[in-house]
mmCIF file of C-alpha atoms in Angstrom:
data_model
loop_
_atom_site.group_PDB
_atom_site.id
_atom_site.type_symbol
_atom_site.label_atom_id
_atom_site.label_comp_id
_atom_site.label_asym_id
_atom_site.label_seq_id
_atom_site.Cartn_x
_atom_site.Cartn_y
_atom_site.Cartn_z
ATOM 1 C CA THR A 4 112.327 54.412 124.212
ATOM 2 C CA SER A 5 113.203 57.991 123.337
ATOM 3 C CA GLY A 6 111.281 57.987 120.058
ATOM 4 C CA ARG A 7 114.514 58.392 118.075
ATOM 5 C CA SER A 8 115.673 56.098 115.310
ATOM 6 C CA GLY A 9 119.156 56.252 113.913
ATOM 7 C CA VAL A 10 122.267 54.545 112.619
ATOM 8 C CA THR A 11 125.555 54.137 114.470
ATOM 9 C CA VAL A 12 128.779 54.052 112.480
ATOM 10 C CA VAL A 13 132.020 52.834 114.053
ATOM 11 C CA THR A 14 135.291 53.485 112.237
ATOM 12 C CA SER A 15 138.927 53.186 113.145
ATOM 13 C CA ASN A 16 141.529 55.918 112.806
ATOM 14 C CA ASP A 17 142.835 54.084 109.756
ATOM 15 C CA PHE A 18 139.949 55.472 107.753
ATOM 16 C CA LEU A 19 140.473 59.109 108.723
ATOM 17 C CA ASP A 20 143.184 61.440 107.521
ATOM 18 C CA THR A 21 145.134 62.736 110.515
ATOM 19 C CA SER A 22 145.838 66.125 108.927
ATOM 20 C CA THR A 23 144.426 69.246 110.535
ATOM 21 C CA ASN A 24 141.888 69.548 107.735
ATOM 22 C CA ALA A 25 140.394 66.093 108.263
ATOM 23 C CA ALA A 26 136.689 65.951 108.999
ATOM 24 C CA PHE A 27 133.866 63.408 108.887
ATOM 25 C CA GLN A 28 130.237 64.412 108.450
ATOM 26 C CA PHE A 29 127.267 62.155 109.029
ATOM 27 C CA LEU A 30 123.516 62.602 108.382
ATOM 28 C CA TYR A 31 121.103 60.432 110.316
ATOM 29 C CA PRO A 32 117.293 60.031 110.405
ATOM 30 C CA TYR A 33 115.460 61.461 113.373
ATOM 31 C CA ASP A 34 111.820 61.601 114.408
ATOM 32 C CA ASP A 35 110.566 63.998 117.072
ATOM 33 C CA SER A 36 106.880 63.340 117.629
ATOM 34 C CA SER A 37 106.607 66.377 119.909
ATOM 35 C CA SER A 38 107.636 68.796 117.156
ATOM 36 C CA SER A 39 105.092 70.305 114.793
ATOM 37 C CA ASN A 40 107.811 70.373 112.145
ATOM 38 C CA ASP A 41 108.265 66.577 112.241
ATOM 39 C CA LYS A 42 112.021 66.927 111.769
ATOM 40 C CA THR A 43 113.359 63.985 109.847
ATOM 41 C CA TYR A 44 117.131 64.465 109.635
ATOM 42 C CA LYS A 45 119.954 65.787 111.753
ATOM 43 C CA ALA A 46 123.681 65.845 111.270
ATOM 44 C CA PHE A 47 126.957 66.023 113.115
ATOM 45 C CA ARG A 48 130.554 66.666 112.174
ATOM 46 C CA ILE A 49 133.777 65.286 113.605
ATOM 47 C CA ALA A 50 136.904 67.299 112.842
ATOM 48 C CA HIS A 51 140.498 66.406 113.634
ATOM 49 C CA GLY A 52 141.397 67.592 117.130
ATOM 50 C CA SER A 53 137.912 69.027 117.755
ATOM 51 C CA ASP A 54 134.756 68.050 119.572
ATOM 52 C CA ILE A 55 131.725 66.725 117.752
ATOM 53 C CA THR A 56 129.713 69.690 116.458
ATOM 54 C CA GLY A 57 126.067 69.686 115.535
ATOM 55 C CA SER A 58 125.258 66.710 117.744
ATOM 56 C CA GLY A 59 122.205 68.536 119.115
ATOM 57 C CA ASP A 60 119.818 70.686 117.100
ATOM 58 C CA SER A 61 122.569 72.255 114.993
ATOM 59 C CA PHE A 62 120.495 71.916 111.864
ATOM 60 C CA SER A 63 117.705 69.729 110.591
ATOM 61 C CA ILE A 64 115.671 69.108 107.485
ATOM 62 C CA ASP A 65 111.923 68.946 108.007
ATOM 63 C CA LYS A 66 109.351 66.933 106.081
ATOM 64 C CA PHE A 67 108.893 69.825 103.612
ATOM 65 C CA GLY A 68 112.579 69.856 102.673
ATOM 66 C CA ASN A 69 113.307 73.062 104.619
ATOM 67 C CA VAL A 70 116.675 73.435 106.374
ATOM 68 C CA ILE A 71 116.293 74.741 109.946
ATOM 69 C CA THR A 72 119.277 75.961 111.991
ATOM 70 C CA THR A 73 119.501 76.973 115.625
ATOM 71 C CA GLY A 74 123.099 78.139 115.469
ATOM 72 C CA ASP A 75 125.464 80.049 113.208
ATOM 73 C CA ILE A 76 126.800 78.734 109.920
ATOM 74 C CA SER A 77 130.053 80.548 109.276
ATOM 75 C CA GLY A 78 133.611 80.234 108.087
ATOM 76 C CA SER A 79 136.849 81.667 109.369
ATOM 77 C CA SER A 80 138.048 84.882 107.751
ATOM 78 C CA THR A 81 141.534 83.360 107.726
ATOM 79 C CA SER A 82 140.488 80.086 106.143
ATOM 80 C CA THR A 83 142.506 79.079 103.097
ATOM 81 C CA GLY A 84 139.975 76.498 101.988
ATOM 82 C CA SER A 85 136.755 76.821 100.029
ATOM 83 C CA PHE A 86 133.209 76.013 101.029
ATOM 84 C CA GLY A 87 132.276 75.427 97.381
ATOM 85 C CA ALA A 88 128.763 75.840 96.031
ATOM 86 C CA GLY A 89 125.477 74.312 97.074
ATOM 87 C CA PHE A 90 121.746 74.745 97.185
ATOM 88 C CA PHE A 91 118.715 74.143 99.380
ATOM 89 C CA ASP A 92 115.880 72.375 97.602
ATOM 90 C CA GLY A 93 113.228 73.977 99.778
ATOM 91 C CA ASN A 94 112.427 77.032 101.888
ATOM 92 C CA VAL A 95 115.188 78.529 104.044
ATOM 93 C CA GLY A 96 114.476 80.401 107.267
ATOM 94 C CA VAL A 97 116.988 82.742 108.925
ATOM 95 C CA GLY A 98 115.936 83.542 112.474
ATOM 96 C CA ILE A 99 112.472 82.076 111.866
ATOM 97 C CA ASN A 100 110.740 78.883 110.783
ATOM 98 C CA PRO A 101 109.833 79.471 107.116
ATOM 99 C CA ASP A 102 106.625 77.465 107.504
ATOM 100 C CA MET A 103 105.114 79.662 110.226
ATOM 101 C CA THR A 104 102.826 81.315 107.669
ATOM 102 C CA SER A 105 101.235 80.093 104.465
ATOM 103 C CA PHE A 106 102.882 82.786 102.331
ATOM 104 C CA ASP A 107 104.955 81.100 99.644
ATOM 105 C CA ARG A 108 108.654 81.941 99.848
ATOM 106 C CA VAL A 109 112.149 80.647 99.179
ATOM 107 C CA LEU A 110 114.052 82.729 101.766
ATOM 108 C CA HIS A 111 112.401 84.025 104.926
ATOM 109 C CA VAL A 112 114.415 86.345 107.184
ATOM 110 C CA GLY A 113 112.934 86.949 110.616
ATOM 111 C CA GLY A 114 113.922 89.183 113.514
ATOM 112 C CA THR A 115 112.509 91.168 116.417
ATOM 113 C CA SER A 116 112.740 94.853 115.432
ATOM 114 C CA THR A 117 114.818 94.421 112.283
ATOM 115 C CA ALA A 118 115.170 91.749 109.611
ATOM 116 C CA ILE A 119 117.410 92.653 106.690
ATOM 117 C CA VAL A 120 119.483 91.111 103.912
ATOM 118 C CA ARG A 121 122.745 92.977 103.337
ATOM 119 C CA PHE A 122 124.842 93.093 100.158
ATOM 120 C CA THR A 123 128.513 94.121 100.227
ATOM 121 C CA GLY A 124 131.578 93.947 98.006
ATOM 122 C CA THR A 125 135.226 93.857 99.031
ATOM 123 C CA THR A 126 136.053 96.166 96.108
ATOM 124 C CA TYR A 127 133.949 98.849 97.821
ATOM 125 C CA SER A 128 135.357 98.429 101.352
ATOM 126 C CA ASN A 129 132.519 96.013 102.177
ATOM 127 C CA ASP A 130 130.070 98.882 101.863
ATOM 128 C CA GLY A 131 126.871 98.269 99.983
ATOM 129 C CA GLY A 132 123.180 98.228 100.703
ATOM 130 C CA TYR A 133 120.363 96.244 102.228
ATOM 131 C CA VAL A 134 116.697 95.433 101.872
ATOM 132 C CA GLY A 135 114.420 94.476 104.718
ATOM 133 C CA MET A 136 112.330 95.572 107.670
ATOM 134 C CA ASN A 137 113.704 98.225 110.016
ATOM 135 C CA PHE A 138 111.601 98.901 113.120
ATOM 136 C CA GLY A 139 108.353 98.208 111.282
ATOM 137 C CA GLY A 140 109.214 100.024 108.053
ATOM 138 C CA VAL A 141 110.373 98.291 104.878
ATOM 139 C CA GLU A 142 113.545 99.752 103.348
ATOM 140 C CA LEU A 143 115.618 99.440 100.196
ATOM 141 C CA TRP A 144 118.798 101.226 101.238
ATOM 142 C CA GLN A 145 121.998 102.270 99.434
ATOM 143 C CA LYS A 146 124.823 102.996 101.891
ATOM 144 C CA ARG A 147 127.414 103.991 99.305
ATOM 145 C CA ASN A 148 127.695 107.328 97.493
ATOM 146 C CA ALA A 149 126.339 105.694 94.339
ATOM 147 C CA TYR A 150 123.187 105.308 92.265
ATOM 148 C CA MET A 151 120.231 102.946 92.506
ATOM 149 C CA ARG A 152 118.490 101.731 89.374
ATOM 150 C CA PHE A 153 115.366 99.755 88.539
ATOM 151 C CA GLY A 154 114.478 97.922 85.355
ATOM 152 C CA THR A 155 111.969 95.773 83.541
ATOM 153 C CA ASN A 156 112.381 93.536 80.485
ATOM 154 C CA ASN A 157 116.172 93.658 81.040
ATOM 155 C CA THR A 158 116.131 97.437 80.451
ATOM 156 C CA GLU A 159 116.752 100.277 82.900
ATOM 157 C CA ARG A 160 113.563 102.300 83.504
ATOM 158 C CA LEU A 161 114.295 104.461 86.547
ATOM 159 C CA ARG A 162 117.457 105.679 88.272
ATOM 160 C CA ILE A 163 118.093 107.553 91.510
ATOM 161 C CA THR A 164 121.467 109.264 91.378
ATOM 162 C CA ASN A 165 123.815 109.533 94.343
ATOM 163 C CA ASP A 166 122.613 113.102 95.008
ATOM 164 C CA GLY A 167 118.913 112.169 94.978
ATOM 165 C CA LYS A 168 117.848 113.126 91.447
ATOM 166 C CA VAL A 169 115.272 110.814 89.863
ATOM 167 C CA GLY A 170 115.411 109.970 86.181
ATOM 168 C CA ILE A 171 112.645 108.112 84.319
ATOM 169 C CA GLY A 172 113.875 107.117 80.891
ATOM 170 C CA THR A 173 117.253 108.726 81.544
ATOM 171 C CA SER A 174 120.288 107.621 83.546
ATOM 172 C CA SER A 175 121.599 111.165 84.075
ATOM 173 C CA PRO A 176 118.782 113.434 85.304
ATOM 174 C CA SER A 177 119.749 117.099 85.604
ATOM 175 C CA GLU A 178 116.910 118.068 87.965
ATOM 176 C CA LEU A 179 115.162 116.520 90.976
ATOM 177 C CA LEU A 180 112.799 114.743 88.543
ATOM 178 C CA GLU A 181 113.418 114.287 84.820
ATOM 179 C CA VAL A 182 111.199 112.277 82.476
ATOM 180 C CA SER A 183 112.620 111.399 79.078
ATOM 181 C CA GLY A 184 111.197 109.351 76.226
ATOM 182 C CA ALA A 185 109.939 109.343 72.656
ATOM 183 C CA ALA A 186 106.587 110.627 73.926
ATOM 184 C CA ALA A 187 107.153 111.791 77.486
ATOM 185 C CA THR A 188 103.712 112.444 78.896
ATOM 186 C CA ILE A 189 102.842 112.999 82.542
ATOM 187 C CA ARG A 190 99.185 112.560 83.414
ATOM 188 C CA VAL A 191 97.522 113.623 86.656
ATOM 189 C CA LYS A 192 94.068 112.085 86.973
ATOM 190 C CA ALA A 193 91.905 112.232 90.064
ATOM 191 C CA SER A 194 89.559 109.346 90.805
ATOM 192 C CA THR A 195 87.238 111.745 92.643
ATOM 193 C CA GLY A 196 87.350 115.523 92.999
ATOM 194 C CA ALA A 197 89.639 117.908 91.152
ATOM 195 C CA ALA A 198 93.075 117.109 89.722
ATOM 196 C CA GLN A 199 95.575 119.640 91.072
ATOM 197 C CA LEU A 200 99.162 120.601 90.362
ATOM 198 C CA ASP A 201 100.718 123.019 92.863
ATOM 199 C CA LEU A 202 103.729 125.171 91.953
ATOM 200 C CA ILE A 203 105.250 126.873 94.978
ATOM 201 C CA GLY A 204 108.288 129.103 94.630
ATOM 202 C CA GLY A 205 110.850 129.551 97.352
ATOM 203 C CA THR A 206 111.307 132.785 99.303
ATOM 204 C CA SER A 207 111.332 135.743 96.865
ATOM 205 C CA GLN A 208 111.091 133.344 93.917
ATOM 206 C CA ALA A 209 108.373 132.999 91.283
ATOM 207 C CA ALA A 210 106.404 129.873 90.507
ATOM 208 C CA GLU A 211 106.787 129.129 86.802
ATOM 209 C CA ILE A 212 106.490 126.753 83.887
ATOM 210 C CA LYS A 213 109.208 126.939 81.221
ATOM 211 C CA PHE A 214 109.166 125.700 77.634
ATOM 212 C CA LEU A 215 112.685 124.933 76.383
ATOM 213 C CA GLN A 216 114.123 124.011 73.016
ATOM 214 C CA ASP A 217 115.692 120.589 72.451
ATOM 215 C CA ASP A 218 119.081 121.895 73.588
ATOM 216 C CA ASP A 219 117.607 121.843 77.100
ATOM 217 C CA SER A 220 118.585 125.462 77.770
ATOM 218 C CA THR A 221 117.115 127.959 75.242
ATOM 219 C CA GLN A 222 113.793 129.293 76.483
ATOM 220 C CA ASP A 223 110.903 129.414 74.026
ATOM 221 C CA ALA A 224 108.308 130.647 76.490
ATOM 222 C CA ARG A 225 107.541 130.958 80.178
ATOM 223 C CA ILE A 226 104.355 131.213 82.218
ATOM 224 C CA PHE A 227 104.869 132.480 85.741
ATOM 225 C CA SER A 228 103.427 134.370 88.662
ATOM 226 C CA PRO A 229 105.798 137.203 89.645
ATOM 227 C CA GLU A 230 106.854 137.147 93.288
ATOM 228 C CA GLY A 231 104.841 139.534 95.467
ATOM 229 C CA SER A 232 101.823 139.657 93.143
ATOM 230 C CA GLN A 233 98.936 137.492 92.105
ATOM 231 C CA ASP A 234 99.390 138.358 88.436
ATOM 232 C CA ILE A 235 100.010 135.830 85.653
ATOM 233 C CA ALA A 236 102.703 136.733 83.122
ATOM 234 C CA ILE A 237 103.599 135.047 79.812
ATOM 235 C CA GLU A 238 106.964 135.482 78.137
ATOM 236 C CA ALA A 239 107.715 134.858 74.457
ATOM 237 C CA GLY A 240 111.362 133.914 74.421
ATOM 238 C CA THR A 241 112.614 135.940 77.377
ATOM 239 C CA THR A 242 110.417 139.008 76.804
ATOM 240 C CA GLU A 243 107.184 139.487 78.715
ATOM 241 C CA ALA A 244 104.350 139.572 76.162
ATOM 242 C CA ILE A 245 101.178 139.268 78.235
ATOM 243 C CA ARG A 246 100.315 139.981 81.858
ATOM 244 C CA ILE A 247 96.988 139.181 83.438
ATOM 245 C CA LEU A 248 96.490 141.414 86.449
ATOM 246 C CA GLN A 249 94.932 140.273 89.672
#
């Protein structure tokens, strides 16, 4: 009469261990014609000395193989047991039904203002980072005083150091941006209009381009605009050789 179909299992205490760790879990078929998800399975758990848990909508598996939960799945921080390993052969939604949109996914995390996945390690005082949506913006965030790196083809391509320097082709950039490679070329190409590269010196500082030797320090030449003028000067080595006046 309720539209539910199921199986009832009756067992005596002789079949259950009476230790504090004893538990019995049961999965039963379920059909809810009023639900767009057409949930097909539910489960409950009986533990020694505890009430039945999951007897309502604790979790279910829909017709697509997705696991849907309406409560928390957690373990005690003082537990001496192990939850083992497992897998979900279908989409998993956290805070949202993963079938609400047609976008293909394996894990869908939903929230109101924020929806993030956090990564921590006990070796690092449970500090780490997260990726997700934060008040409308999408973030990839490192909380520790450590680097972030990105790779392709199992090779590191780009690194952001803990102090914000960006290295492309190098894991130890010495400046805000360092590009290193066998043929390190930077191209600026405008789709329409002019291509422009602006060099702006700080207060009382010149804007300049330096040419260094392969020791990264010895100057071969420098092109700069001396502070306070609109001249262009060219140095050979460290000696001014040419100046174009305003």
